[in-house]
PDB file of C-alpha atoms in Angstrom:
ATOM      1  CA  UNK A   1     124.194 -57.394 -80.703  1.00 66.00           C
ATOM      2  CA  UNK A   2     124.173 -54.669 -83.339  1.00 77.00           C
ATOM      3  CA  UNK A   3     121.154 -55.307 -86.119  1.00 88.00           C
ATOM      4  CA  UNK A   4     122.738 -54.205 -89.527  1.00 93.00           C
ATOM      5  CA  UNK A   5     120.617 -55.056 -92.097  1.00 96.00           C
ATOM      6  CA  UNK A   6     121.078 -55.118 -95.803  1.00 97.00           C
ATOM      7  CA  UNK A   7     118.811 -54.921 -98.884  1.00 97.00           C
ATOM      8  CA  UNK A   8     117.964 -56.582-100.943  1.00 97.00           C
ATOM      9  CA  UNK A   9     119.533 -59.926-100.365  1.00 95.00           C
ATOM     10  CA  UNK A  10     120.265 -60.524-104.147  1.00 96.00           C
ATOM     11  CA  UNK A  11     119.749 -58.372-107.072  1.00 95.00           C
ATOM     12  CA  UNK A  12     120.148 -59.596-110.575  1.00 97.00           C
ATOM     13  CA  UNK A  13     120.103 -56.299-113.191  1.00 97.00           C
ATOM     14  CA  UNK A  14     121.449 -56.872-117.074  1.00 97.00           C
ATOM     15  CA  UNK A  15     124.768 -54.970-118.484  1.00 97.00           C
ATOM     16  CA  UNK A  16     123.807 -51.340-118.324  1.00 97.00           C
ATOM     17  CA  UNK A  17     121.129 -50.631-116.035  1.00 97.00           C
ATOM     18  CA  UNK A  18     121.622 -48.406-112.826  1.00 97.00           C
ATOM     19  CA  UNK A  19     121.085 -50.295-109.306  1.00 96.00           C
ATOM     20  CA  UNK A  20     120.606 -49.363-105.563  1.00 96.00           C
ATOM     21  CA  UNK A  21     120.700 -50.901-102.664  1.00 94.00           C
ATOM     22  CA  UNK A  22     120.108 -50.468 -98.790  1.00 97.00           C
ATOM     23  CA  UNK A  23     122.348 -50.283 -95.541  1.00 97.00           C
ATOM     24  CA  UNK A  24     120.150 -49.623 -92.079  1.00 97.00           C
ATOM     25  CA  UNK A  25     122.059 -49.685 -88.861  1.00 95.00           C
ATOM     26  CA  UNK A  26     121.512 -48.559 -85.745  1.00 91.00           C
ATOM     27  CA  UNK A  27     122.402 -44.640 -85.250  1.00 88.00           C
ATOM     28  CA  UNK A  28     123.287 -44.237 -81.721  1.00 85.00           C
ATOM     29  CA  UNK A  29     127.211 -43.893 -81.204  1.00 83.00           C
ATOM     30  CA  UNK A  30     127.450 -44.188 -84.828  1.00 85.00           C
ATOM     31  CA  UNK A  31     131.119 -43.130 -86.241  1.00 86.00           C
ATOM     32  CA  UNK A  32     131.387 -44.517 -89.263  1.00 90.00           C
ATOM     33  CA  UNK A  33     129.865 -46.593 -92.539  1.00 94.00           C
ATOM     34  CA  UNK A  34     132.246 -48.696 -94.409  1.00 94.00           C
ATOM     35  CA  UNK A  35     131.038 -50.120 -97.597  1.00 97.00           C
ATOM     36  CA  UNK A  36     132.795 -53.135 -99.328  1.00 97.00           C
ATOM     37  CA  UNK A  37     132.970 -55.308-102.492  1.00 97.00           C
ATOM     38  CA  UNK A  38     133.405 -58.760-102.050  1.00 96.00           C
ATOM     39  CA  UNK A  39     134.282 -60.490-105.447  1.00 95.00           C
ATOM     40  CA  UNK A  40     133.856 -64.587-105.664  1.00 91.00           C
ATOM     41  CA  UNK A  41     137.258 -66.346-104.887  1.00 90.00           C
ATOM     42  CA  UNK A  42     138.859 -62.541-103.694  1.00 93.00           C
ATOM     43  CA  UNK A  43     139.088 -60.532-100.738  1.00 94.00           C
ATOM     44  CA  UNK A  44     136.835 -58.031 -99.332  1.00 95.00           C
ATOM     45  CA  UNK A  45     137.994 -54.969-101.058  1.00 95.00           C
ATOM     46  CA  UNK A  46     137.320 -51.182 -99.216  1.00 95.00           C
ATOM     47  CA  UNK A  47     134.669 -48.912-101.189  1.00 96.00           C
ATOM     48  CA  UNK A  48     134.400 -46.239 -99.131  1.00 92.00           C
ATOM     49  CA  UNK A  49     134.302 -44.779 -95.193  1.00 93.00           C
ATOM     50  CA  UNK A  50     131.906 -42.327 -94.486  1.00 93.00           C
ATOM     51  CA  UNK A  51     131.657 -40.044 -91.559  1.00 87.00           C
ATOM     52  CA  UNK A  52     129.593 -36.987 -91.731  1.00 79.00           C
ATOM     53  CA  UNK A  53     125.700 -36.968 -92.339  1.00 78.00           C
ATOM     54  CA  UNK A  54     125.007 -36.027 -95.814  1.00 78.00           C
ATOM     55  CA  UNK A  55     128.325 -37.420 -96.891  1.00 86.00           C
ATOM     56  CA  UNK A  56     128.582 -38.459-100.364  1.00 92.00           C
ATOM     57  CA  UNK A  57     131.096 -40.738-101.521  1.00 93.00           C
ATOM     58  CA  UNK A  58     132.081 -41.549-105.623  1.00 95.00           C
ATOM     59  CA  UNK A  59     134.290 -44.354-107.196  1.00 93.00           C
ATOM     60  CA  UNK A  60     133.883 -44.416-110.475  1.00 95.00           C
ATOM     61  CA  UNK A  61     130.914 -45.427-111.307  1.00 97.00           C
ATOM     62  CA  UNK A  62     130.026 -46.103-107.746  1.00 97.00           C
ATOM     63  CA  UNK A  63     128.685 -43.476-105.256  1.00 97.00           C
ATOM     64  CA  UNK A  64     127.443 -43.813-102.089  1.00 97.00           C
ATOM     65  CA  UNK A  65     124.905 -41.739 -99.621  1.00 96.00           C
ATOM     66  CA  UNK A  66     125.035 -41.519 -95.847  1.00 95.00           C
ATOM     67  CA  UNK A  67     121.827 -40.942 -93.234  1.00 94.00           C
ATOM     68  CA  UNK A  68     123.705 -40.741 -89.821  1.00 91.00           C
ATOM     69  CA  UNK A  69     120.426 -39.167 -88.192  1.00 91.00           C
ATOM     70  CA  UNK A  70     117.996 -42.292 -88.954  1.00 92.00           C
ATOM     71  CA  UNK A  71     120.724 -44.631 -89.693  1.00 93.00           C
ATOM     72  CA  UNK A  72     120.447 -45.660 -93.824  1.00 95.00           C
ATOM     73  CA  UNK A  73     123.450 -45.258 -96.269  1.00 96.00           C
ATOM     74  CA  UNK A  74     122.480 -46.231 -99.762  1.00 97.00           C
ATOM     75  CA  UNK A  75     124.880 -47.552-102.898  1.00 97.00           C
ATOM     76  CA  UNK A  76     124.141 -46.584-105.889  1.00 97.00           C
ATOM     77  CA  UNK A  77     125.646 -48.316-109.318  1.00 97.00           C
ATOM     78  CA  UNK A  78     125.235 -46.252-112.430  1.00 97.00           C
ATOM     79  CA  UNK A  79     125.430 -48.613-115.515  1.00 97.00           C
ATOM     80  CA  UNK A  80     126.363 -52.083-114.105  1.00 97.00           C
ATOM     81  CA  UNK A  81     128.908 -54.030-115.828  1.00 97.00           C
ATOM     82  CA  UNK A  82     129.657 -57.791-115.698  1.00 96.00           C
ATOM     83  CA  UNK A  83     132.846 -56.663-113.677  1.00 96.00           C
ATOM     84  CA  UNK A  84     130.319 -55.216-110.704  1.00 97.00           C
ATOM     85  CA  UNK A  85     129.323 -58.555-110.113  1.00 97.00           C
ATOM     86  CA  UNK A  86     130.236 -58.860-106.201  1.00 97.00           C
ATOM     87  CA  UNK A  87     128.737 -59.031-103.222  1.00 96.00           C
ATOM     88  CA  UNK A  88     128.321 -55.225-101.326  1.00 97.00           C
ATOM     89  CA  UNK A  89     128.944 -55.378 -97.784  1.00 97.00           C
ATOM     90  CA  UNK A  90     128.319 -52.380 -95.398  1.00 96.00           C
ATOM     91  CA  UNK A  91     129.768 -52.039 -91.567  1.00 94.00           C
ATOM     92  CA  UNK A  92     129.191 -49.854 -89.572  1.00 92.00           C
ATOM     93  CA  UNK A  93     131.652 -48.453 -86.616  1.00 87.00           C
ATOM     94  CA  UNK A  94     130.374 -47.110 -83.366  1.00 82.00           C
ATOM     95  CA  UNK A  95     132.712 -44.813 -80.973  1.00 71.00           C
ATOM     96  CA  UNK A  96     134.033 -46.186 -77.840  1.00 62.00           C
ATOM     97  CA  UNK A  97     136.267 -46.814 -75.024  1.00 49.00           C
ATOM     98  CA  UNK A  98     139.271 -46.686 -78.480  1.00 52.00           C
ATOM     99  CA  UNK A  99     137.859 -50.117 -79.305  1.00 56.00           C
ATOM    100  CA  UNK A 100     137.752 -50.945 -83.322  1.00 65.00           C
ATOM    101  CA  UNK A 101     134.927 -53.211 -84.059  1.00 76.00           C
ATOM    102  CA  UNK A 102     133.340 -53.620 -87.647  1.00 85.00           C
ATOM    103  CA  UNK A 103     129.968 -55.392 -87.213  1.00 88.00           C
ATOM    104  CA  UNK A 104     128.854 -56.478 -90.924  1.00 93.00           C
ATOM    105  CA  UNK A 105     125.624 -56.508 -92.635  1.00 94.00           C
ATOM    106  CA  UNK A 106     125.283 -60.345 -94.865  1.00 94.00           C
ATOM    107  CA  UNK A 107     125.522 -58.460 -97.979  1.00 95.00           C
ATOM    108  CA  UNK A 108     123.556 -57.406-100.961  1.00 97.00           C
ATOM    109  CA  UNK A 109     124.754 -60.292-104.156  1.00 96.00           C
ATOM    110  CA  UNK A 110     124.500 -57.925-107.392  1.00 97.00           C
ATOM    111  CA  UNK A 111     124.681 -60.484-110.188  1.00 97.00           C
ATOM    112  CA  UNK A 112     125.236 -57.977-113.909  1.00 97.00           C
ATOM    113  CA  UNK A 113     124.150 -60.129-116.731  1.00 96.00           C
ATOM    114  CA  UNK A 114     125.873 -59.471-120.019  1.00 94.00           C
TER     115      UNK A 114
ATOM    116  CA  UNK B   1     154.087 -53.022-100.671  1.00 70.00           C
ATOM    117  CA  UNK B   2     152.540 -56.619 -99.680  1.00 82.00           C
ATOM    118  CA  UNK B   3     149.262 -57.211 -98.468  1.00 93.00           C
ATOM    119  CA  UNK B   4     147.788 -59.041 -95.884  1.00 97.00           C
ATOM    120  CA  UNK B   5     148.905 -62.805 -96.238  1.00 97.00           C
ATOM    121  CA  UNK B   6     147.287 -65.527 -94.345  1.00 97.00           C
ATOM    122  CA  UNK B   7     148.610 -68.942 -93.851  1.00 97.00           C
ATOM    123  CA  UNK B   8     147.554 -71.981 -94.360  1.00 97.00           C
ATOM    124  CA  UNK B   9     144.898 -71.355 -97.387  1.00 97.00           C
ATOM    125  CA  UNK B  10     143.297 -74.701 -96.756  1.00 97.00           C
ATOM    126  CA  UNK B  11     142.883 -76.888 -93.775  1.00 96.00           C
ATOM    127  CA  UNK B  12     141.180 -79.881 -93.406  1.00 98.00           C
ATOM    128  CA  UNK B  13     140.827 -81.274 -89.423  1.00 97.00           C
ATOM    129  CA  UNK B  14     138.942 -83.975 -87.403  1.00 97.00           C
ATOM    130  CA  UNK B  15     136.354 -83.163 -84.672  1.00 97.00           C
ATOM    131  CA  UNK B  16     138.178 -82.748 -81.444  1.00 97.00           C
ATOM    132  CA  UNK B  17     141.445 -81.279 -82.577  1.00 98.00           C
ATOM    133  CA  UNK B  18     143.190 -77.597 -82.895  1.00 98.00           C
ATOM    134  CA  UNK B  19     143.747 -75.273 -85.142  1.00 98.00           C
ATOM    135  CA  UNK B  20     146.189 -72.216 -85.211  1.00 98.00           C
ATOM    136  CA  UNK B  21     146.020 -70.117 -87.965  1.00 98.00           C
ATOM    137  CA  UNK B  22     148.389 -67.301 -89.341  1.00 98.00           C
ATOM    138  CA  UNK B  23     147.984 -63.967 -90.401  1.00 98.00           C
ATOM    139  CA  UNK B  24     150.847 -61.527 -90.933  1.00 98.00           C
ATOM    140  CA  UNK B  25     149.433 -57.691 -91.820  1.00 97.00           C
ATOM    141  CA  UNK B  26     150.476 -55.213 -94.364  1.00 96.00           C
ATOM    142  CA  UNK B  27     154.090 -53.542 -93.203  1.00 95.00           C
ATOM    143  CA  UNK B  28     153.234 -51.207 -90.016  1.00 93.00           C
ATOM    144  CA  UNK B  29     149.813 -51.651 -89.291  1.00 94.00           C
ATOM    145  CA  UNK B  30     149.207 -52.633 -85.935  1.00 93.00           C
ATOM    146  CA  UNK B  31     145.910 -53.519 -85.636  1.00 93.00           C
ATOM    147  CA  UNK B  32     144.595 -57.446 -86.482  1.00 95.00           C
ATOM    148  CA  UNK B  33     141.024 -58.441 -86.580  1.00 94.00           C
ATOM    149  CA  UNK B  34     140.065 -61.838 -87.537  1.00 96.00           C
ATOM    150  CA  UNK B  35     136.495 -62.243 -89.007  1.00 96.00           C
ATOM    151  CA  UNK B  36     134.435 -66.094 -89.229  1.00 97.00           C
ATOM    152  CA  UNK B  37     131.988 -66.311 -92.504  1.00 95.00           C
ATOM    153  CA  UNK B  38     129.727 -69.776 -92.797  1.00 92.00           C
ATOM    154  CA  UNK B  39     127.141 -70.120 -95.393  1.00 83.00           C
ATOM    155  CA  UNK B  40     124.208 -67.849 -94.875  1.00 79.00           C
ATOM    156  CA  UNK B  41     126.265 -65.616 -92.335  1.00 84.00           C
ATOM    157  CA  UNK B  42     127.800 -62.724 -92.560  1.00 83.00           C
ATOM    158  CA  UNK B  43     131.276 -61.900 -91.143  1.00 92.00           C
ATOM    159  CA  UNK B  44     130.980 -62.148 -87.564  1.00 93.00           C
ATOM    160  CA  UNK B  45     133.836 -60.537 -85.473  1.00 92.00           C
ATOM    161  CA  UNK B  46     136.300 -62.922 -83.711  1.00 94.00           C
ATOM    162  CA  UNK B  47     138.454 -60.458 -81.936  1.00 91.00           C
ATOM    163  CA  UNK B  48     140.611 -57.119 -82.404  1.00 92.00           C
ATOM    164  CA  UNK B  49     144.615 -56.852 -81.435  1.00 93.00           C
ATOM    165  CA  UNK B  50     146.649 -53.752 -81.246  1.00 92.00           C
ATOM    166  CA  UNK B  51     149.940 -53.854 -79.911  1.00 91.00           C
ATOM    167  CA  UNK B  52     150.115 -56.732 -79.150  1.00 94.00           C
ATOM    168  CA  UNK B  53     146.752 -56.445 -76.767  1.00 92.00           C
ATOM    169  CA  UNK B  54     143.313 -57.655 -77.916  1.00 91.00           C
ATOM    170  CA  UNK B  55     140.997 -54.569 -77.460  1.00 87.00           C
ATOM    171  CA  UNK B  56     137.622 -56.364 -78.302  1.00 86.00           C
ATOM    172  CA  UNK B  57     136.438 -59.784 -78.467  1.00 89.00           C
ATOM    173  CA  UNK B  58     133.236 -60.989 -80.584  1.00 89.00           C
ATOM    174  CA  UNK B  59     130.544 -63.623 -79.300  1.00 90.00           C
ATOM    175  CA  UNK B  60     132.005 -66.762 -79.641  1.00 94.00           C
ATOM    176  CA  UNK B  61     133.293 -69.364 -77.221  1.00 96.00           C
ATOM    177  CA  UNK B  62     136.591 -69.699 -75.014  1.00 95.00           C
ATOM    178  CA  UNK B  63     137.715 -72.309 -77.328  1.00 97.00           C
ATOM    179  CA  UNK B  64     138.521 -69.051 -79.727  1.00 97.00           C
ATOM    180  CA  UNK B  65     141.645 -67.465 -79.094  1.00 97.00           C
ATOM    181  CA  UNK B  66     144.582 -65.286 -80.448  1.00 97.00           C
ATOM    182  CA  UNK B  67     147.538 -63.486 -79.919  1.00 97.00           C
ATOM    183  CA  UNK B  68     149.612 -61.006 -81.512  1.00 97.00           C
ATOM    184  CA  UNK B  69     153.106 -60.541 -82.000  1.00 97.00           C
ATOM    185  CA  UNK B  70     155.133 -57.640 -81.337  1.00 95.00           C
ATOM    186  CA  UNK B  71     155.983 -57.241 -85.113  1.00 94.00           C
ATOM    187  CA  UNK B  72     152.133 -57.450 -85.374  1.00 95.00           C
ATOM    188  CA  UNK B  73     151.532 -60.685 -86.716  1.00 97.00           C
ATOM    189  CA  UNK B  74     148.498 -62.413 -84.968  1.00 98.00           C
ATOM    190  CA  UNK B  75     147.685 -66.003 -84.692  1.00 98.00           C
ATOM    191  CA  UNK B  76     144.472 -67.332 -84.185  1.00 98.00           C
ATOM    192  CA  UNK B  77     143.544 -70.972 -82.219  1.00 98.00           C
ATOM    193  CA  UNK B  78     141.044 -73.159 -81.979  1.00 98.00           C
ATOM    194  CA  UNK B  79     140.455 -75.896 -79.734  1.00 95.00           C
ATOM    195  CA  UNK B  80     138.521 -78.823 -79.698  1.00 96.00           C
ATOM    196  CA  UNK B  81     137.328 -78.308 -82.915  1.00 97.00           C
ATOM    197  CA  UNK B  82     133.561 -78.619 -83.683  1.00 97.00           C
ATOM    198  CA  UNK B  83     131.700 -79.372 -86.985  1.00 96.00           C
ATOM    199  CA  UNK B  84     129.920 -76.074 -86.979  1.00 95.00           C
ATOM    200  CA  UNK B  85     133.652 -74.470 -86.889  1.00 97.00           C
ATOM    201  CA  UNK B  86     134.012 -75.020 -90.722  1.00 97.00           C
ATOM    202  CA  UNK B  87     134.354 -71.690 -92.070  1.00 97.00           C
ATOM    203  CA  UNK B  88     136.429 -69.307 -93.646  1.00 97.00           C
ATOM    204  CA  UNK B  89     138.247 -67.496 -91.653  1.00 98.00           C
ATOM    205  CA  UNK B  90     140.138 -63.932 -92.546  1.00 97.00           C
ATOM    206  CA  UNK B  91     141.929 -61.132 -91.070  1.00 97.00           C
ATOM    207  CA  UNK B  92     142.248 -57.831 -91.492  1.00 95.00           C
ATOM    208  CA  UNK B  93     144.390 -55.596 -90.967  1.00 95.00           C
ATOM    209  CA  UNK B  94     144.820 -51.370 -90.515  1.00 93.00           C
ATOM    210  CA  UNK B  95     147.389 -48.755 -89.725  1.00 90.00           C
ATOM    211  CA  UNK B  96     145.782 -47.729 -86.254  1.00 81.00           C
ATOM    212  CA  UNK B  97     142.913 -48.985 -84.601  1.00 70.00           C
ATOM    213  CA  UNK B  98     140.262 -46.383 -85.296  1.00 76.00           C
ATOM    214  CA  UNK B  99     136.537 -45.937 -86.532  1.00 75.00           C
ATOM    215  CA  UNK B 100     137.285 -44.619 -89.365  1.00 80.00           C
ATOM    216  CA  UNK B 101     140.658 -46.800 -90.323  1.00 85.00           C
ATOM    217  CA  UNK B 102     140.326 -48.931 -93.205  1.00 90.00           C
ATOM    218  CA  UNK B 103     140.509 -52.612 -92.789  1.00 92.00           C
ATOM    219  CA  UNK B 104     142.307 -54.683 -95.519  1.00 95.00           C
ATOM    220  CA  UNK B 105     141.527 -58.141 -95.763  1.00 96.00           C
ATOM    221  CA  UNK B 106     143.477 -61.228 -96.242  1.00 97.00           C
ATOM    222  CA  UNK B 107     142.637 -63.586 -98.774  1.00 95.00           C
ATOM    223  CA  UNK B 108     141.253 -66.329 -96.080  1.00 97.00           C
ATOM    224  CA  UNK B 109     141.917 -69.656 -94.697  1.00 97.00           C
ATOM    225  CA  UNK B 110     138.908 -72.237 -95.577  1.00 97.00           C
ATOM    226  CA  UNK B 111     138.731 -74.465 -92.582  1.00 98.00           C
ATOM    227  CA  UNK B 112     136.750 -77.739 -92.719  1.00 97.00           C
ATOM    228  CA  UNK B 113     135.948 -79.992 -90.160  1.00 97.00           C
ATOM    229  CA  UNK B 114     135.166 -83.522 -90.802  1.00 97.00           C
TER     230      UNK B 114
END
């Protein structure tokens, strides 16, 4: 069972501030890091999919940082907005035997207060 | 073009009975995954179909089970249903079944058993 942990569990920032948070996962056979927003009441929505070590990934407002070596990705958040209030999720995908598994971390709840 | 639509939304069933659930993907992907999220979990994998084969399989019991079509809708069952099966359940679906594919989610079905 794949240990994909997330950090920190719940982050409250107000309107405006810049946030980060944490993806660790194993690095062995790693292929790739999806990250995902998961809005109350919606679907998970794709962020990004990152590949290569050192890959850098920006939506918006959004960017995101990959460690493939010692296994980390981080998501950054420049100036939250009440809109950014989701929870992150990150999976990542290991190479194998053409078998597609996503094994998610629980999440990192950003609550943006106005 | 139409996302991922999953059928029934809501479902409310007695310890002891069935389920089958529906999930029809966006137009020609062929890969299905169906994901389980309870309170205080995070998605946990179910199972993977592509063509109409199920490539991986999560850690859950026999009573789990699915199938997919050949126009690539997949189905998902549950048997002798179990308090601790009330969940929501989505799918996912992508164009190929690779690492690096994108998975686009379905908006759910809430399952609760009384």
């Amino acid at each position: 069972i794949l240990n994909v942990e997330q950090s920190p569990q719940s982050l409250h920032v107000q309107e405006g501030d810049s946030t980060n948070f944490t993806c660790s996962f194993p690095s062995s056979n790693f292929y790739a890091l999806h990250w995902y927003r998961w809005e109350t009441a919606k679907s998970p929505e794709a962020l990004f999919v990152m590949t290569l070590n050192g890959d850098e990934k920006k939506k918006g407002r959004i960017s995101a940082t990959l460690n493939t070596k010692e296994g980390y990705s981080y998501l950054y958040i420049k100036g939250s907005q009440p809109e950014d209030s989701a929870t992150y999720l990150c999976a990542p995908a290991y190479s194998g035997a053409g078998s597609y598994q996503l094994t998610f971390g629980k999440g990192t709840k950003l609550s943006v207060i106005p | 073009k139409a996302g991922v639509t999953q059928t029934p939304r809501y479902l409310i069933k007695t310890r002891g009975q069935q389920v089958t659930l529906s999930c029809s993907p966006i137009s020609g992907h062929r890969s299905v995954s169906w994901y389980q999220q309870t309170p205080g979990q995070g998605l946990q994998f179910l199972f993977e179909y592509f063509s109409e084969t199920q490539r991986n399989k999560g850690n859950f019991p026999g009573r789990f089970s699915g199938r997919q079509f050949s126009n690539s809708r997949s189905e998902m069952n549950v048997s002798t249903l179990e308090l601790g099966d009330s969940a929501l359940y989505l799918c996912a679906s992508s164009l190929d079944a690779t690492e690096y594919e994108t998975q686009y989610f379905g908006p759910g079905t809430r399952l609760l058993v009384l």
